[in-house]
């Protein structure tokens, strides 16, 4: 069970999983770091992990590995203090303000302007309450400023030099988006490397889109599907490629699927398309029963299908029930038993592998977006996994082999990019929203106001993390 996977001593697979996750964090923070350096920002600290430093070096920029590996940060001058470290007690950011006051300050820019008419400024003010009006007083002490206006301007200029806020909008946008961008690039690299020399749909004769079944087995064979059939739709929904068949199979959760096909009169009337093979979800080891009453009568009239003249190929519908081959595992493996025509591609297909990898990234990002939208509408439940569950699933992929583990890391890296781009406070997407507001209004949102909003977001994320982690731990007991 899952519990034994996580708490079985210092299991090698668990250690590798933790290192793999830490590597993804490193990739993410490296994106922020590189763009910060490229745009001339001063990076005070680059940390992999949170908490006390286990090892650190560097002078101008401190590089460190911290105790808790599930996270990390890049401390850029003027962007935010180190996690857990507040602003200086004397800084203006540390003065207590409520949200209404902060919004009012943004509307009245003069509150941020220095008082240049006086060399003496109000340094301290105290007040007291009393029922006697004569006792009501306000003591204001005026002290001479310790620095001249010229010295103050010079000091503030030095403090701003190399800071996040001193850079143009485009530079700040690059720095904030650099983390998710590097996660996406890592996913692209892994997917492209896997596509090179791997199986892909054959390219024979005319190159037009089609969904030809090359091999059948298990439930698909039992249902009556044959090699050479052309997939038309699943549950009444037209499909463009085998990735959609994979998605429908996974989303079915083992429920029956109605698969419509067009059957050519001879095996020579076929069409092919370049694409990717999903052997894991398209081949099955066991069979399930087929409901013959669900089969439709032969129909005529298919004259054109995705640009392919099919000469009135008869169309049929079959009911196929996917089966979960690993019911005791955290990773469900549903298969229906069909596979496309394929051929081995050589090293000369490097560019094509990049194209296929990009298609796969786009496809996965679309799935994630759709999942979030349906979750917000209440149409689907969105399950959030804690570090405990992610480690367990990752450890399971380690046991299955390096290719499984790399594929999971690539998928996890893409998830990390996607989640960080959500427009939520404290995430990269939340910071991009503030930059977008600045671009539209042509003035930055006050840093104090932004820090309050991000602080609320951090509190929410911490509570969510605590709840999800507790739920996952309780599910193990």
Short mmCIF file of N, CA and C in Angstrom, two decimals, residues 227-365:
data_model
loop_
_atom_site.label_atom_id
_atom_site.label_comp_id
_atom_site.label_asym_id
_atom_site.label_seq_id
_atom_site.Cartn_x
_atom_site.Cartn_y
_atom_site.Cartn_z
N UNK A 227 -8.48 -4.90 -36.95
CA UNK A 227 -7.36 -4.15 -37.51
C UNK A 227 -7.79 -3.53 -38.82
N UNK A 228 -7.49 -2.24 -39.00
CA UNK A 228 -7.90 -1.53 -40.20
C UNK A 228 -9.12 -0.66 -40.00
N UNK A 229 -9.85 -0.85 -38.90
CA UNK A 229 -10.99 0.02 -38.60
C UNK A 229 -10.50 1.45 -38.38
N UNK A 230 -11.33 2.41 -38.75
CA UNK A 230 -11.01 3.82 -38.54
C UNK A 230 -11.89 4.36 -37.42
N UNK A 231 -11.28 4.84 -36.36
CA UNK A 231 -12.03 5.40 -35.25
C UNK A 231 -12.71 6.70 -35.67
N UNK A 232 -13.99 6.83 -35.37
CA UNK A 232 -14.76 8.01 -35.74
C UNK A 232 -15.11 8.85 -34.52
N UNK A 233 -15.63 8.19 -33.48
CA UNK A 233 -16.04 8.94 -32.29
C UNK A 233 -16.06 8.04 -31.07
N UNK A 234 -16.04 8.67 -29.89
CA UNK A 234 -16.18 7.96 -28.62
C UNK A 234 -17.30 8.63 -27.84
N UNK A 235 -18.29 7.83 -27.46
CA UNK A 235 -19.46 8.36 -26.76
C UNK A 235 -20.10 9.52 -27.50
N UNK A 236 -20.11 9.41 -28.83
CA UNK A 236 -20.74 10.42 -29.66
C UNK A 236 -19.91 11.65 -29.93
N UNK A 237 -18.68 11.69 -29.41
CA UNK A 237 -17.81 12.85 -29.60
C UNK A 237 -16.70 12.51 -30.59
N UNK A 238 -16.64 13.27 -31.69
CA UNK A 238 -15.62 13.02 -32.71
C UNK A 238 -14.23 13.21 -32.13
N UNK A 239 -13.28 12.38 -32.56
CA UNK A 239 -11.91 12.48 -32.07
C UNK A 239 -10.97 12.71 -33.24
N UNK A 240 -9.88 13.45 -32.96
CA UNK A 240 -8.93 13.83 -34.00
C UNK A 240 -7.68 12.97 -33.98
N UNK A 241 -7.27 12.49 -32.80
CA UNK A 241 -6.07 11.68 -32.71
C UNK A 241 -6.18 10.75 -31.51
N UNK A 242 -5.20 9.86 -31.40
CA UNK A 242 -5.24 8.83 -30.37
C UNK A 242 -5.06 9.38 -28.97
N UNK A 243 -4.55 10.60 -28.85
CA UNK A 243 -4.43 11.19 -27.52
C UNK A 243 -5.81 11.40 -26.89
N UNK A 244 -6.80 11.73 -27.74
CA UNK A 244 -8.16 11.91 -27.23
C UNK A 244 -8.76 10.57 -26.81
N UNK A 245 -8.41 9.51 -27.52
CA UNK A 245 -8.85 8.18 -27.11
C UNK A 245 -8.25 7.83 -25.75
N UNK A 246 -6.99 8.20 -25.55
CA UNK A 246 -6.34 7.96 -24.26
C UNK A 246 -7.06 8.72 -23.15
N UNK A 247 -7.38 9.99 -23.41
CA UNK A 247 -8.05 10.80 -22.39
C UNK A 247 -9.42 10.23 -22.03
N UNK A 248 -10.17 9.84 -23.05
CA UNK A 248 -11.50 9.28 -22.80
C UNK A 248 -11.41 7.98 -22.02
N UNK A 249 -10.38 7.18 -22.31
CA UNK A 249 -10.19 5.91 -21.60
C UNK A 249 -9.90 6.16 -20.13
N UNK A 250 -9.02 7.14 -19.86
CA UNK A 250 -8.66 7.45 -18.48
C UNK A 250 -9.85 8.05 -17.73
N UNK A 251 -10.55 8.98 -18.38
CA UNK A 251 -11.67 9.66 -17.72
C UNK A 251 -12.86 8.75 -17.50
N UNK A 252 -12.92 7.64 -18.22
CA UNK A 252 -14.06 6.73 -18.07
C UNK A 252 -14.09 6.07 -16.70
N UNK A 253 -12.91 6.00 -16.03
CA UNK A 253 -12.82 5.36 -14.72
C UNK A 253 -13.38 3.94 -14.75
N UNK A 254 -13.17 3.25 -15.87
CA UNK A 254 -13.61 1.86 -15.98
C UNK A 254 -15.01 1.68 -16.52
N UNK A 255 -15.73 2.79 -16.80
CA UNK A 255 -17.09 2.68 -17.32
C UNK A 255 -17.05 2.39 -18.82
N UNK A 256 -18.16 1.81 -19.32
CA UNK A 256 -18.22 1.40 -20.72
C UNK A 256 -18.14 2.61 -21.65
N UNK A 257 -17.46 2.43 -22.79
CA UNK A 257 -17.33 3.45 -23.81
C UNK A 257 -18.02 2.97 -25.08
N UNK A 258 -18.73 3.87 -25.76
CA UNK A 258 -19.32 3.55 -27.05
C UNK A 258 -18.40 4.09 -28.13
N UNK A 259 -17.78 3.18 -28.88
CA UNK A 259 -16.78 3.55 -29.88
C UNK A 259 -17.36 3.33 -31.27
N UNK A 260 -17.44 4.40 -32.07
CA UNK A 260 -17.92 4.32 -33.44
C UNK A 260 -16.73 4.23 -34.39
N UNK A 261 -16.82 3.32 -35.36
CA UNK A 261 -15.73 3.13 -36.32
C UNK A 261 -16.29 3.10 -37.74
N UNK A 262 -15.42 3.37 -38.70
CA UNK A 262 -15.73 3.17 -40.11
C UNK A 262 -14.86 2.02 -40.59
N UNK A 263 -15.49 1.02 -41.20
CA UNK A 263 -14.74 -0.18 -41.59
C UNK A 263 -14.56 -0.21 -43.10
N UNK A 264 -13.31 -0.21 -43.58
CA UNK A 264 -13.06 -0.23 -45.02
C UNK A 264 -13.42 -1.60 -45.61
N UNK A 265 -13.80 -1.62 -46.88
CA UNK A 265 -14.13 -2.91 -47.52
C UNK A 265 -12.93 -3.81 -47.70
N UNK A 266 -11.71 -3.23 -47.72
CA UNK A 266 -10.51 -4.05 -47.84
C UNK A 266 -9.40 -3.42 -47.01
N UNK A 267 -8.40 -4.20 -46.65
CA UNK A 267 -7.32 -3.72 -45.79
C UNK A 267 -6.39 -2.77 -46.51
N UNK A 268 -6.53 -2.62 -47.83
CA UNK A 268 -5.64 -1.71 -48.56
C UNK A 268 -6.13 -0.27 -48.50
N UNK A 269 -7.41 -0.07 -48.17
CA UNK A 269 -7.96 1.28 -48.11
C UNK A 269 -7.71 1.85 -46.72
N UNK A 270 -6.52 2.40 -46.53
CA UNK A 270 -6.14 2.90 -45.21
C UNK A 270 -5.59 4.32 -45.30
N UNK A 271 -5.57 4.99 -44.16
CA UNK A 271 -4.99 6.33 -44.06
C UNK A 271 -4.12 6.38 -42.82
N UNK A 272 -3.10 7.24 -42.84
CA UNK A 272 -2.14 7.28 -41.74
C UNK A 272 -1.85 8.72 -41.35
N UNK A 273 -1.37 8.86 -40.15
CA UNK A 273 -1.00 10.18 -39.65
C UNK A 273 0.19 10.07 -38.71
N UNK A 274 1.08 11.07 -38.78
CA UNK A 274 2.21 11.12 -37.85
C UNK A 274 1.71 11.54 -36.48
N UNK A 275 2.15 10.85 -35.44
CA UNK A 275 1.70 11.17 -34.09
C UNK A 275 2.42 10.31 -33.08
N UNK A 276 1.87 10.14 -31.90
CA UNK A 276 2.55 9.40 -30.85
C UNK A 276 1.74 8.20 -30.40
N UNK A 277 2.42 7.18 -29.95
CA UNK A 277 1.78 5.94 -29.54
C UNK A 277 1.58 5.93 -28.03
N UNK A 278 0.43 5.49 -27.57
CA UNK A 278 0.15 5.38 -26.15
C UNK A 278 -0.07 3.90 -25.83
N UNK A 279 1.02 3.17 -25.78
CA UNK A 279 0.93 1.74 -25.59
C UNK A 279 0.31 1.37 -24.25
N UNK A 280 0.61 2.16 -23.21
CA UNK A 280 0.16 1.81 -21.87
C UNK A 280 -1.36 1.84 -21.75
N UNK A 281 -2.00 2.79 -22.43
CA UNK A 281 -3.45 2.88 -22.27
C UNK A 281 -4.19 2.21 -23.42
N UNK A 282 -3.47 1.71 -24.41
CA UNK A 282 -4.12 1.16 -25.60
C UNK A 282 -3.90 -0.33 -25.78
N UNK A 283 -3.43 -1.00 -24.78
CA UNK A 283 -3.25 -2.44 -24.86
C UNK A 283 -3.70 -3.03 -23.54
N UNK A 284 -4.37 -4.16 -23.58
CA UNK A 284 -4.96 -4.70 -22.37
C UNK A 284 -4.57 -6.16 -22.20
N UNK A 285 -4.49 -6.60 -20.96
CA UNK A 285 -4.11 -7.98 -20.66
C UNK A 285 -5.31 -8.87 -20.39
N UNK A 286 -6.45 -8.25 -20.07
CA UNK A 286 -7.64 -9.04 -19.77
C UNK A 286 -8.81 -8.53 -20.59
N UNK A 287 -9.93 -9.25 -20.58
CA UNK A 287 -11.08 -8.91 -21.41
C UNK A 287 -12.30 -8.65 -20.55
N UNK A 288 -13.27 -8.02 -21.15
CA UNK A 288 -14.55 -7.81 -20.48
C UNK A 288 -15.67 -8.16 -21.45
N UNK A 289 -16.87 -8.33 -20.92
CA UNK A 289 -17.99 -8.75 -21.75
C UNK A 289 -18.43 -7.64 -22.69
N UNK A 290 -19.06 -8.01 -23.77
CA UNK A 290 -19.52 -7.06 -24.77
C UNK A 290 -21.04 -7.17 -24.89
N UNK A 291 -21.72 -6.05 -24.80
CA UNK A 291 -23.17 -6.01 -24.90
C UNK A 291 -23.56 -5.92 -26.37
N UNK A 292 -24.02 -7.04 -26.93
CA UNK A 292 -24.32 -7.08 -28.36
C UNK A 292 -25.48 -6.18 -28.72
N UNK A 293 -26.34 -5.89 -27.77
CA UNK A 293 -27.50 -5.04 -28.06
C UNK A 293 -27.10 -3.61 -28.37
N UNK A 294 -25.86 -3.25 -28.01
CA UNK A 294 -25.40 -1.88 -28.23
C UNK A 294 -24.89 -1.67 -29.65
N UNK A 295 -24.71 -2.76 -30.39
CA UNK A 295 -24.15 -2.63 -31.74
C UNK A 295 -25.18 -2.03 -32.68
N UNK A 296 -24.73 -1.07 -33.46
CA UNK A 296 -25.63 -0.42 -34.41
C UNK A 296 -25.64 -1.18 -35.73
N UNK A 297 -26.69 -0.97 -36.50
CA UNK A 297 -26.76 -1.57 -37.82
C UNK A 297 -25.81 -0.84 -38.76
N UNK A 298 -25.35 -1.54 -39.80
CA UNK A 298 -24.48 -0.91 -40.79
C UNK A 298 -25.21 0.28 -41.42
N UNK A 299 -24.50 1.36 -41.61
CA UNK A 299 -25.08 2.54 -42.24
C UNK A 299 -24.22 2.95 -43.42
N UNK A 300 -24.83 3.58 -44.38
CA UNK A 300 -24.12 4.05 -45.57
C UNK A 300 -24.04 5.57 -45.55
N UNK A 301 -23.27 6.10 -46.47
CA UNK A 301 -23.29 7.54 -46.65
C UNK A 301 -22.05 8.28 -46.22
N UNK A 302 -21.01 7.59 -45.74
CA UNK A 302 -19.77 8.27 -45.37
C UNK A 302 -18.96 8.48 -46.64
N UNK A 303 -19.03 9.67 -47.19
CA UNK A 303 -18.33 9.93 -48.44
C UNK A 303 -16.99 10.62 -48.21
N UNK A 304 -16.86 11.32 -47.08
CA UNK A 304 -15.61 12.02 -46.81
C UNK A 304 -15.37 12.04 -45.31
N UNK A 305 -14.19 11.60 -44.90
CA UNK A 305 -13.85 11.60 -43.47
C UNK A 305 -12.46 12.18 -43.29
N UNK A 306 -12.39 13.43 -42.78
CA UNK A 306 -11.13 14.12 -42.57
C UNK A 306 -10.27 14.12 -43.84
N UNK A 307 -10.90 14.41 -44.97
CA UNK A 307 -10.17 14.54 -46.21
C UNK A 307 -9.91 13.23 -46.91
N UNK A 308 -10.49 12.13 -46.42
CA UNK A 308 -10.22 10.82 -47.02
C UNK A 308 -11.50 10.30 -47.67
N UNK A 309 -11.47 10.10 -48.97
CA UNK A 309 -12.62 9.48 -49.64
C UNK A 309 -12.69 8.03 -49.21
N UNK A 310 -13.79 7.63 -48.55
CA UNK A 310 -13.86 6.29 -47.99
C UNK A 310 -14.90 5.41 -48.68
N UNK A 311 -15.51 5.88 -49.75
CA UNK A 311 -16.36 5.07 -50.60
C UNK A 311 -17.48 4.38 -49.81
N UNK A 312 -18.22 5.18 -49.03
CA UNK A 312 -19.35 4.64 -48.28
C UNK A 312 -18.97 3.49 -47.38
N UNK A 313 -17.86 3.66 -46.67
CA UNK A 313 -17.49 2.62 -45.71
C UNK A 313 -18.59 2.47 -44.68
N UNK A 314 -18.97 1.26 -44.32
CA UNK A 314 -20.00 1.07 -43.29
C UNK A 314 -19.51 1.51 -41.92
N UNK A 315 -20.42 2.06 -41.14
CA UNK A 315 -20.08 2.53 -39.80
C UNK A 315 -20.78 1.67 -38.75
N UNK A 316 -20.06 1.35 -37.68
CA UNK A 316 -20.60 0.57 -36.58
C UNK A 316 -20.21 1.20 -35.25
N UNK A 317 -20.97 0.85 -34.23
CA UNK A 317 -20.65 1.29 -32.87
C UNK A 317 -20.49 0.07 -31.98
N UNK A 318 -19.51 0.13 -31.11
CA UNK A 318 -19.23 -0.97 -30.19
C UNK A 318 -19.14 -0.42 -28.77
N UNK A 319 -19.50 -1.25 -27.82
CA UNK A 319 -19.35 -0.89 -26.41
C UNK A 319 -18.16 -1.64 -25.84
N UNK A 320 -17.19 -0.88 -25.34
CA UNK A 320 -15.97 -1.46 -24.78
C UNK A 320 -15.81 -0.94 -23.35
N UNK A 321 -15.57 -1.84 -22.42
CA UNK A 321 -15.38 -1.45 -21.02
C UNK A 321 -13.91 -1.52 -20.66
N UNK A 322 -13.25 -0.37 -20.44
CA UNK A 322 -11.83 -0.39 -20.03
C UNK A 322 -11.67 -1.06 -18.67
N UNK A 323 -10.51 -1.63 -18.46
CA UNK A 323 -10.22 -2.27 -17.18
C UNK A 323 -8.99 -1.65 -16.56
N UNK A 324 -9.02 -1.54 -15.25
CA UNK A 324 -7.87 -1.03 -14.49
C UNK A 324 -6.94 -2.19 -14.19
N UNK A 325 -5.74 -2.14 -14.75
CA UNK A 325 -4.79 -3.24 -14.57
C UNK A 325 -4.05 -3.17 -13.25
N UNK A 326 -4.15 -2.05 -12.55
CA UNK A 326 -3.43 -1.91 -11.27
C UNK A 326 -4.36 -1.33 -10.22
N UNK A 327 -5.39 -2.09 -9.82
CA UNK A 327 -6.37 -1.56 -8.86
C UNK A 327 -5.79 -1.25 -7.49
N UNK A 328 -4.67 -1.87 -7.12
CA UNK A 328 -4.08 -1.64 -5.80
C UNK A 328 -3.04 -0.54 -5.81
N UNK A 329 -2.83 0.09 -6.96
CA UNK A 329 -1.81 1.12 -7.07
C UNK A 329 -2.46 2.50 -7.07
N UNK A 330 -1.64 3.52 -6.71
CA UNK A 330 -2.12 4.90 -6.76
C UNK A 330 -2.27 5.37 -8.21
N UNK A 331 -1.61 4.68 -9.15
CA UNK A 331 -1.67 5.06 -10.55
C UNK A 331 -2.61 4.09 -11.26
N UNK A 332 -3.79 4.56 -11.65
CA UNK A 332 -4.74 3.72 -12.37
C UNK A 332 -4.28 3.55 -13.81
N UNK A 333 -4.35 2.32 -14.32
CA UNK A 333 -3.90 2.03 -15.68
C UNK A 333 -5.06 1.37 -16.43
N UNK A 334 -5.83 2.19 -17.17
CA UNK A 334 -6.97 1.69 -17.92
C UNK A 334 -6.55 1.39 -19.35
N UNK A 335 -7.01 0.25 -19.88
CA UNK A 335 -6.69 -0.14 -21.25
C UNK A 335 -7.93 -0.69 -21.93
N UNK A 336 -8.03 -0.42 -23.23
CA UNK A 336 -9.16 -0.96 -23.97
C UNK A 336 -8.72 -1.92 -25.08
N UNK A 337 -7.46 -1.82 -25.52
CA UNK A 337 -6.94 -2.83 -26.42
C UNK A 337 -6.87 -2.46 -27.88
N UNK A 338 -6.60 -1.21 -28.23
CA UNK A 338 -6.36 -0.84 -29.62
C UNK A 338 -5.06 -0.06 -29.71
N UNK A 339 -4.37 -0.22 -30.81
CA UNK A 339 -3.10 0.49 -31.02
C UNK A 339 -3.01 0.94 -32.47
N UNK A 340 -2.41 2.09 -32.73
CA UNK A 340 -2.31 2.61 -34.10
C UNK A 340 -1.18 1.97 -34.88
N UNK A 341 -1.21 2.20 -36.18
CA UNK A 341 -0.11 1.76 -37.05
C UNK A 341 1.11 2.60 -36.74
N UNK A 342 2.29 1.97 -36.65
CA UNK A 342 3.48 2.73 -36.32
C UNK A 342 4.71 2.18 -37.02
N UNK A 343 5.74 2.99 -37.05
CA UNK A 343 7.04 2.56 -37.55
C UNK A 343 8.12 3.25 -36.72
N UNK A 344 9.31 2.65 -36.69
CA UNK A 344 10.42 3.20 -35.91
C UNK A 344 11.02 4.39 -36.64
N UNK A 345 11.16 5.53 -35.94
CA UNK A 345 11.76 6.72 -36.52
C UNK A 345 13.21 6.83 -36.08
N UNK A 346 14.08 7.24 -36.97
CA UNK A 346 15.50 7.34 -36.65
C UNK A 346 15.87 8.70 -36.09
N UNK A 347 17.19 8.91 -35.89
CA UNK A 347 17.68 10.15 -35.29
C UNK A 347 17.47 11.37 -36.16
N UNK A 348 17.16 11.15 -37.47
CA UNK A 348 16.97 12.31 -38.33
C UNK A 348 15.66 13.04 -38.03
N UNK A 349 14.85 12.48 -37.16
CA UNK A 349 13.56 13.09 -36.86
C UNK A 349 13.62 13.97 -35.62
N UNK A 350 14.79 14.55 -35.33
CA UNK A 350 14.94 15.36 -34.12
C UNK A 350 13.96 16.53 -34.11
N UNK A 351 13.85 17.26 -35.22
CA UNK A 351 12.94 18.39 -35.25
C UNK A 351 11.49 17.93 -35.10
N UNK A 352 11.17 16.79 -35.74
CA UNK A 352 9.81 16.28 -35.61
C UNK A 352 9.52 15.88 -34.17
N UNK A 353 10.54 15.40 -33.47
CA UNK A 353 10.34 15.03 -32.06
C UNK A 353 10.02 16.26 -31.22
N UNK A 354 10.64 17.39 -31.56
CA UNK A 354 10.35 18.63 -30.84
C UNK A 354 8.92 19.08 -31.11
N UNK A 355 8.49 18.95 -32.37
CA UNK A 355 7.12 19.31 -32.73
C UNK A 355 6.12 18.44 -31.97
N UNK A 356 6.39 17.14 -31.94
CA UNK A 356 5.51 16.22 -31.22
C UNK A 356 5.50 16.54 -29.73
N UNK A 357 6.67 16.88 -29.19
CA UNK A 357 6.75 17.22 -27.77
C UNK A 357 5.93 18.47 -27.47
N UNK A 358 6.02 19.46 -28.35
CA UNK A 358 5.25 20.69 -28.16
C UNK A 358 3.74 20.41 -28.24
N UNK A 359 3.35 19.53 -29.18
CA UNK A 359 1.94 19.15 -29.28
C UNK A 359 1.47 18.49 -27.98
N UNK A 360 2.32 17.64 -27.42
CA UNK A 360 1.96 16.96 -26.18
C UNK A 360 1.85 17.95 -25.01
N UNK A 361 2.76 18.92 -24.95
CA UNK A 361 2.69 19.94 -23.90
C UNK A 361 1.41 20.75 -24.03
N UNK A 362 1.08 21.17 -25.26
CA UNK A 362 -0.16 21.91 -25.48
C UNK A 362 -1.38 21.10 -25.08
N UNK A 363 -1.32 19.82 -25.42
CA UNK A 363 -2.44 18.93 -25.09
C UNK A 363 -2.62 18.81 -23.58
N UNK A 364 -1.53 18.62 -22.86
CA UNK A 364 -1.61 18.48 -21.40
C UNK A 364 -2.05 19.78 -20.74
N UNK A 365 -1.54 20.91 -21.24
CA UNK A 365 -1.95 22.21 -20.68
C UNK A 365 -3.45 22.44 -20.90
#
